[in-house]
Amino acid sequence: MQTLNQSLLDHILAIAFQAGEHLKQFYAKSVEIQIKADKTPVTEADLFISRFITEALKQLTPHIPVLSEEFCNIPLSERQQWQEYWIIDPLDGTQQFIDRTDQFSVVIGLVQQNKPVLGVIHSPILDKTYFAMQNHGCFLQENGQIRPLMAEVNSSEQSPYSLQITLGSANFAPVEKCLLAPYHAQFFKYGSSSLKAGLVAEGKADCYVRFGDTGEWDTAVAEILLQEVGGEIFDLHFKPLTYNQRETFINPYFVMVRDRNRDWQKIFQFN
């Protein structure tokens, strides 16, 4: 099993930064777009970055398999033998990349014994990089400065019934219907799934609610980020998500929260 240490994390950060430089070059020109079987777009940038990161990881750790969103056609019978594996989303927020919102990222994570233990989310245009390693904390590098992201501290000026909720869609009504009185929310739309997780880890959002399909590569790195700041991810039955334990990689709908100690079952009721 790969030992978790600062050297490994530094190598992964370096790979993410290099991938980000490649992404900037693609972003500066028009890219070829195809539509995948699941009706989502994929660009030549996704495919190039996927190959680039996969090769870099294979050079770094030849014994660890790599699972990429763009190359994930591996049956469970083969995958369930894995004690550990890299999980990558080479371009999280392909639609944001196409729409030129700047809100997209490179995501690289390490999963051991079906639990995410290390992860990097690098947004090259926003110049923001989130990274975390099990029992080593969660950090944000922004404009060259690195700062630790800490667990929730209750602010006296904040109403205990007011929530900041980030979503991928501007249609807030379905989530609003699930809020129990006396809770109320301010909603805001933001880019890629991983960057919304970053906002939760930073404390800029109390939670991110997702009623829509995502893949395990969309949540694995978020798991370790949130774990290190005292948060968590749960499905609409308030159960944890799983990794590499099902034939499909599609997650159930979920909620990412910053404070796992809040009684979320008193805040949300999902039918």
Short mmCIF file of C-alpha atoms in Angstrom, two decimals:
data_model
loop_
_atom_site.label_atom_id
_atom_site.label_comp_id
_atom_site.label_asym_id
_atom_site.label_seq_id
_atom_site.Cartn_x
_atom_site.Cartn_y
_atom_site.Cartn_z
CA MET A 1 0.00 0.00 0.00
CA GLN A 2 1.33 3.42 -0.95
CA THR A 3 2.55 5.38 2.10
CA LEU A 4 0.88 8.75 2.54
CA ASN A 5 3.48 11.47 3.01
CA GLN A 6 4.30 15.02 1.97
CA SER A 7 6.52 13.83 -0.88
CA LEU A 8 3.65 11.92 -2.50
CA LEU A 9 1.30 14.89 -2.10
CA ASP A 10 3.91 17.24 -3.59
CA HIS A 11 4.26 14.95 -6.63
CA ILE A 12 0.48 14.92 -7.16
CA LEU A 13 0.30 18.70 -6.82
CA ALA A 14 3.05 19.01 -9.44
CA ILE A 15 1.16 16.72 -11.84
CA ALA A 16 -2.07 18.71 -11.28
CA PHE A 17 -0.26 22.02 -11.93
CA GLN A 18 1.29 20.65 -15.15
CA ALA A 19 -2.12 19.40 -16.28
CA GLY A 20 -3.50 22.86 -15.50
CA GLU A 21 -0.89 24.47 -17.76
CA HIS A 22 -1.96 22.16 -20.60
CA LEU A 23 -5.60 23.04 -19.91
CA LYS A 24 -4.82 26.76 -20.17
CA GLN A 25 -3.40 26.16 -23.66
CA PHE A 26 -6.57 24.34 -24.75
CA TYR A 27 -8.70 27.07 -23.15
CA ALA A 28 -6.94 29.71 -25.24
CA LYS A 29 -8.20 28.18 -28.50
CA SER A 30 -11.35 26.49 -29.79
CA VAL A 31 -11.50 22.78 -29.01
CA GLU A 32 -13.20 19.87 -30.71
CA ILE A 33 -16.31 18.71 -28.82
CA GLN A 34 -18.01 15.30 -28.98
CA ILE A 35 -21.12 14.04 -27.19
CA LYS A 36 -20.72 10.86 -25.12
CA ALA A 37 -23.27 8.05 -24.79
CA ASP A 38 -24.59 9.61 -21.55
CA LYS A 39 -25.33 12.84 -23.53
CA THR A 40 -22.57 14.81 -21.78
CA PRO A 41 -19.87 16.63 -23.74
CA VAL A 42 -16.23 15.59 -23.96
CA THR A 43 -13.50 17.69 -25.58
CA GLU A 44 -10.05 16.94 -26.93
CA ALA A 45 -8.79 18.67 -23.74
CA ASP A 46 -10.49 16.04 -21.51
CA LEU A 47 -8.89 13.21 -23.48
CA PHE A 48 -5.42 14.76 -23.67
CA ILE A 49 -5.33 15.65 -19.95
CA SER A 50 -6.60 12.18 -19.05
CA ARG A 51 -3.74 10.55 -20.96
CA PHE A 52 -1.22 13.03 -19.55
CA ILE A 53 -2.20 12.45 -15.89
CA THR A 54 -2.51 8.67 -16.33
CA GLU A 55 1.02 8.45 -17.79
CA ALA A 56 2.44 10.69 -15.05
CA LEU A 57 0.81 8.57 -12.31
CA LYS A 58 2.03 5.33 -13.91
CA GLN A 59 5.58 6.69 -13.88
CA LEU A 60 5.24 7.81 -10.24
CA THR A 61 3.55 4.65 -8.92
CA PRO A 62 3.73 1.85 -11.54
CA HIS A 63 1.99 -0.62 -9.19
CA ILE A 64 -1.20 1.45 -8.66
CA PRO A 65 -4.01 1.26 -11.26
CA VAL A 66 -5.54 4.49 -12.60
CA LEU A 67 -9.27 5.02 -13.05
CA SER A 68 -10.16 8.03 -15.22
CA GLU A 69 -13.61 9.32 -16.06
CA GLU A 70 -12.62 9.13 -19.73
CA PHE A 71 -11.29 5.55 -19.51
CA CYS A 72 -13.46 3.75 -16.96
CA ASN A 73 -14.67 0.69 -18.84
CA ILE A 74 -13.26 -1.73 -16.25
CA PRO A 75 -15.57 -4.46 -14.89
CA LEU A 76 -16.16 -4.72 -11.14
CA SER A 77 -14.75 -8.27 -11.17
CA GLU A 78 -11.35 -6.77 -12.05
CA ARG A 79 -11.63 -3.61 -9.97
CA GLN A 80 -12.69 -5.27 -6.74
CA GLN A 81 -9.23 -6.87 -6.49
CA TRP A 82 -7.74 -3.38 -6.15
CA GLN A 83 -6.47 -2.48 -2.67
CA GLU A 84 -5.79 1.05 -3.90
CA TYR A 85 -6.15 3.08 -7.07
CA TRP A 86 -5.87 6.59 -8.45
CA ILE A 87 -9.17 8.20 -9.46
CA ILE A 88 -9.05 11.19 -11.80
CA ASP A 89 -11.38 13.62 -13.47
CA PRO A 90 -9.07 15.27 -16.01
CA LEU A 91 -11.49 18.14 -16.67
CA ASP A 92 -14.22 18.47 -14.06
CA GLY A 93 -16.68 20.97 -15.46
CA THR A 94 -16.39 20.27 -19.18
CA GLN A 95 -19.56 22.30 -19.80
CA GLN A 96 -18.09 25.23 -17.84
CA PHE A 97 -14.93 24.91 -19.94
CA ILE A 98 -17.02 25.03 -23.14
CA ASP A 99 -19.14 27.92 -21.78
CA ARG A 100 -15.95 29.75 -20.76
CA THR A 101 -17.00 30.43 -17.16
CA ASP A 102 -13.45 29.68 -15.83
CA GLN A 103 -15.08 27.42 -13.19
CA PHE A 104 -13.50 24.05 -14.04
CA SER A 105 -10.72 21.98 -12.52
CA VAL A 106 -8.30 19.05 -12.65
CA VAL A 107 -9.08 16.42 -10.00
CA ILE A 108 -6.72 13.67 -8.79
CA GLY A 109 -7.41 11.39 -5.83
CA LEU A 110 -6.05 8.25 -4.19
CA VAL A 111 -8.44 5.63 -2.82
CA GLN A 112 -7.21 2.94 -0.40
CA GLN A 113 -9.45 0.09 0.86
CA ASN A 114 -12.41 1.84 -0.87
CA LYS A 115 -11.85 5.10 1.06
CA PRO A 116 -10.45 8.32 -0.46
CA VAL A 117 -7.26 9.24 1.43
CA LEU A 118 -5.57 11.95 -0.66
CA GLY A 119 -6.83 14.47 -3.16
CA VAL A 120 -6.08 17.58 -5.21
CA ILE A 121 -8.51 19.92 -6.97
CA HIS A 122 -6.69 22.44 -9.16
CA SER A 123 -8.49 25.24 -10.97
CA PRO A 124 -5.91 26.78 -13.32
CA ILE A 125 -7.88 29.85 -14.43
CA LEU A 126 -9.18 30.76 -10.96
CA ASP A 127 -5.68 30.06 -9.54
CA LYS A 128 -7.17 28.02 -6.68
CA THR A 129 -5.91 24.62 -5.53
CA TYR A 130 -7.50 22.59 -2.75
CA PHE A 131 -5.59 19.62 -1.36
CA ALA A 132 -5.97 17.21 1.54
CA MET A 133 -4.43 14.03 2.89
CA GLN A 134 -5.88 11.74 5.54
CA ASN A 135 -5.04 12.97 9.07
CA HIS A 136 -2.88 15.78 7.62
CA GLY A 137 -5.51 18.50 7.15
CA CYS A 138 -7.02 20.33 4.22
CA PHE A 139 -5.45 23.36 2.52
CA LEU A 140 -6.20 26.00 -0.07
CA GLN A 141 -3.51 27.53 -2.25
CA GLU A 142 -4.73 30.76 -3.80
CA ASN A 143 -2.65 33.43 -5.57
CA GLY A 144 0.53 31.76 -4.32
CA GLN A 145 -0.55 31.75 -0.64
CA ILE A 146 -1.33 28.49 1.19
CA ARG A 147 -3.69 28.44 4.17
CA PRO A 148 -5.22 25.61 6.20
CA LEU A 149 -8.98 25.15 6.05
CA MET A 150 -10.25 24.51 9.55
CA ALA A 151 -13.28 22.80 11.04
CA GLU A 152 -16.50 24.75 11.55
CA VAL A 153 -16.53 27.39 14.28
CA ASN A 154 -20.02 28.62 15.13
CA SER A 155 -20.22 32.32 14.40
CA SER A 156 -22.45 34.21 16.82
CA GLU A 157 -23.66 36.62 14.13
CA GLN A 158 -24.86 33.82 11.87
CA SER A 159 -28.48 32.74 12.24
CA PRO A 160 -28.59 29.04 13.20
CA TYR A 161 -31.50 28.59 10.79
CA SER A 162 -29.93 30.29 7.78
CA LEU A 163 -27.99 28.18 5.25
CA GLN A 164 -25.80 29.03 2.29
CA ILE A 165 -26.42 26.30 -0.30
CA THR A 166 -24.55 25.96 -3.59
CA LEU A 167 -26.03 24.17 -6.59
CA GLY A 168 -25.08 23.37 -10.16
CA SER A 169 -28.40 24.63 -11.48
CA ALA A 170 -30.31 27.88 -11.16
CA ASN A 171 -33.49 25.90 -10.40
CA PHE A 172 -33.53 26.13 -6.60
CA ALA A 173 -37.16 25.01 -6.08
CA PRO A 174 -36.60 21.21 -5.76
CA VAL A 175 -34.05 21.72 -2.97
CA GLU A 176 -36.09 24.47 -1.28
CA LYS A 177 -39.02 22.01 -1.00
CA CYS A 178 -36.83 19.64 1.06
CA LEU A 179 -35.92 22.23 3.71
CA LEU A 180 -37.76 21.80 7.01
CA ALA A 181 -39.05 24.81 8.97
CA PRO A 182 -37.64 26.97 10.47
CA TYR A 183 -34.62 26.55 8.15
CA HIS A 184 -34.26 28.79 5.12
CA ALA A 185 -31.52 29.13 2.53
CA GLN A 186 -29.72 31.48 0.24
CA PHE A 187 -28.90 29.58 -2.95
CA PHE A 188 -26.15 30.28 -5.42
CA LYS A 189 -25.10 28.55 -8.62
CA TYR A 190 -21.46 27.68 -9.15
CA GLY A 191 -19.28 25.75 -11.61
CA SER A 192 -17.87 22.24 -11.48
CA SER A 193 -18.82 19.72 -8.80
CA SER A 194 -15.32 19.69 -7.28
CA LEU A 195 -15.23 23.49 -7.00
CA LYS A 196 -18.59 23.48 -5.22
CA ALA A 197 -17.06 20.95 -2.80
CA GLY A 198 -14.18 23.40 -2.36
CA LEU A 199 -16.60 26.20 -1.43
CA VAL A 200 -18.10 23.92 1.24
CA ALA A 201 -14.61 23.04 2.55
CA GLU A 202 -13.78 26.77 2.66
CA GLY A 203 -16.95 27.59 4.57
CA LYS A 204 -18.33 29.78 1.77
CA ALA A 205 -21.25 27.33 1.57
CA ASP A 206 -22.80 25.25 4.35
CA CYS A 207 -23.67 22.54 1.86
CA TYR A 208 -23.89 21.51 -1.76
CA VAL A 209 -27.00 19.57 -2.78
CA ARG A 210 -26.95 17.49 -5.95
CA PHE A 211 -30.13 16.11 -7.52
CA GLY A 212 -28.52 14.75 -10.68
CA ASP A 213 -26.09 12.12 -11.88
CA THR A 214 -22.42 12.35 -10.98
CA GLY A 215 -19.58 9.83 -11.05
CA GLU A 216 -17.41 8.55 -8.23
CA TRP A 217 -14.58 10.74 -9.64
CA ASP A 218 -16.81 13.78 -8.90
CA THR A 219 -16.98 13.05 -5.17
CA ALA A 220 -13.91 11.00 -4.13
CA VAL A 221 -11.59 13.98 -3.62
CA ALA A 222 -14.41 15.99 -2.05
CA GLU A 223 -14.74 13.18 0.54
CA ILE A 224 -11.18 13.59 1.82
CA LEU A 225 -11.32 17.41 1.70
CA LEU A 226 -14.52 17.48 3.76
CA GLN A 227 -13.39 14.73 6.12
CA GLU A 228 -10.35 16.83 7.04
CA VAL A 229 -12.49 19.92 7.86
CA GLY A 230 -15.14 18.01 9.83
CA GLY A 231 -17.64 17.63 7.00
CA GLU A 232 -19.08 14.68 5.11
CA ILE A 233 -21.12 13.54 2.10
CA PHE A 234 -24.32 11.54 2.41
CA ASP A 235 -27.05 10.33 0.08
CA LEU A 236 -30.73 11.24 0.40
CA HIS A 237 -31.11 8.47 3.02
CA PHE A 238 -28.28 10.11 5.03
CA LYS A 239 -25.97 7.18 4.24
CA PRO A 240 -22.34 7.55 3.06
CA LEU A 241 -21.36 7.16 -0.60
CA THR A 242 -19.32 4.12 -1.64
CA TYR A 243 -16.28 3.73 -3.90
CA ASN A 244 -15.44 0.84 -6.23
CA GLN A 245 -18.10 -1.42 -4.73
CA ARG A 246 -20.74 -1.40 -7.48
CA GLU A 247 -20.81 -2.24 -11.18
CA THR A 248 -21.81 1.35 -11.94
CA PHE A 249 -19.77 4.45 -11.07
CA ILE A 250 -22.89 6.64 -10.94
CA ASN A 251 -23.44 8.11 -7.48
CA PRO A 252 -26.82 8.39 -5.81
CA TYR A 253 -28.03 11.98 -5.37
CA PHE A 254 -26.18 13.51 -2.42
CA VAL A 255 -25.53 16.37 -0.01
CA MET A 256 -22.03 17.61 0.87
CA VAL A 257 -21.93 19.35 4.25
CA ARG A 258 -19.25 21.28 6.08
CA ASP A 259 -20.29 20.33 9.62
CA ARG A 260 -20.99 16.64 10.17
CA ASN A 261 -22.10 17.35 13.75
CA ARG A 262 -25.23 19.23 12.74
CA ASP A 263 -28.41 17.17 12.77
CA TRP A 264 -29.05 17.29 9.02
CA GLN A 265 -32.10 15.06 9.34
CA LYS A 266 -33.79 17.98 11.14
CA ILE A 267 -32.84 20.31 8.26
CA PHE A 268 -33.70 18.26 5.18
CA GLN A 269 -36.45 15.82 4.42
CA PHE A 270 -36.06 13.99 1.12
CA ASN A 271 -38.98 12.00 -0.25
#
